[in-house]
Coordinates of C-alpha atoms in Angstrom, one line a residue:
M1 CA 42.4 55.9 104.6
R2 CA 44.2 58.9 103.3
A3 CA 47.3 56.8 102.6
L4 CA 45.3 54.3 100.6
A5 CA 43.8 57.1 98.5
A6 CA 47.2 58.7 98.0
A7 CA 48.6 55.3 96.9
A8 CA 45.7 54.8 94.5
I9 CA 46.2 58.2 92.9
G10 CA 50.0 57.7 92.6
L11 CA 49.5 54.3 91.1
A12 CA 47.0 55.6 88.6
A13 CA 49.3 58.5 87.6
A14 CA 52.2 56.1 87.1
L15 CA 50.1 53.8 85.0
T16 CA 48.9 56.7 82.9
I17 CA 52.5 57.8 82.3
V18 CA 53.6 54.3 81.3
L19 CA 50.7 53.8 78.9
T20 CA 51.2 57.2 77.4
V21 CA 54.9 56.5 76.7
T22 CA 54.0 53.0 75.4
A23 CA 51.4 54.5 73.0
I24 CA 53.8 57.2 71.7
G25 CA 56.6 54.7 71.3
A26 CA 60.3 54.9 71.9
P27 CA 62.3 57.8 70.4
S28 CA 63.9 56.9 67.1
G29 CA 67.4 58.2 68.1
E30 CA 70.6 56.3 67.5
T31 CA 73.1 55.3 70.1
S32 CA 76.7 56.2 69.8
P33 CA 78.9 53.3 68.5
E34 CA 81.8 54.4 70.7
P35 CA 81.7 53.3 74.3
L36 CA 81.8 55.9 77.1
L37 CA 85.3 56.4 78.3
T38 CA 85.5 56.9 82.0
T39 CA 88.5 57.3 84.2
V40 CA 88.9 56.1 87.7
P41 CA 91.0 58.5 89.9
K42 CA 94.1 56.8 91.3
H43 CA 94.1 56.2 95.0
P44 CA 96.9 58.0 96.8

């Protein structure tokens, strides 16, 4: 029974966070036009 209560509390908290972020909206930042340059180390 404790597990069920913990799951319900966790689900309610996650849903609250999602609804809060949705209500606030996405940040109005801009993404960089340049792609991220990554390098892969050479295998010996």
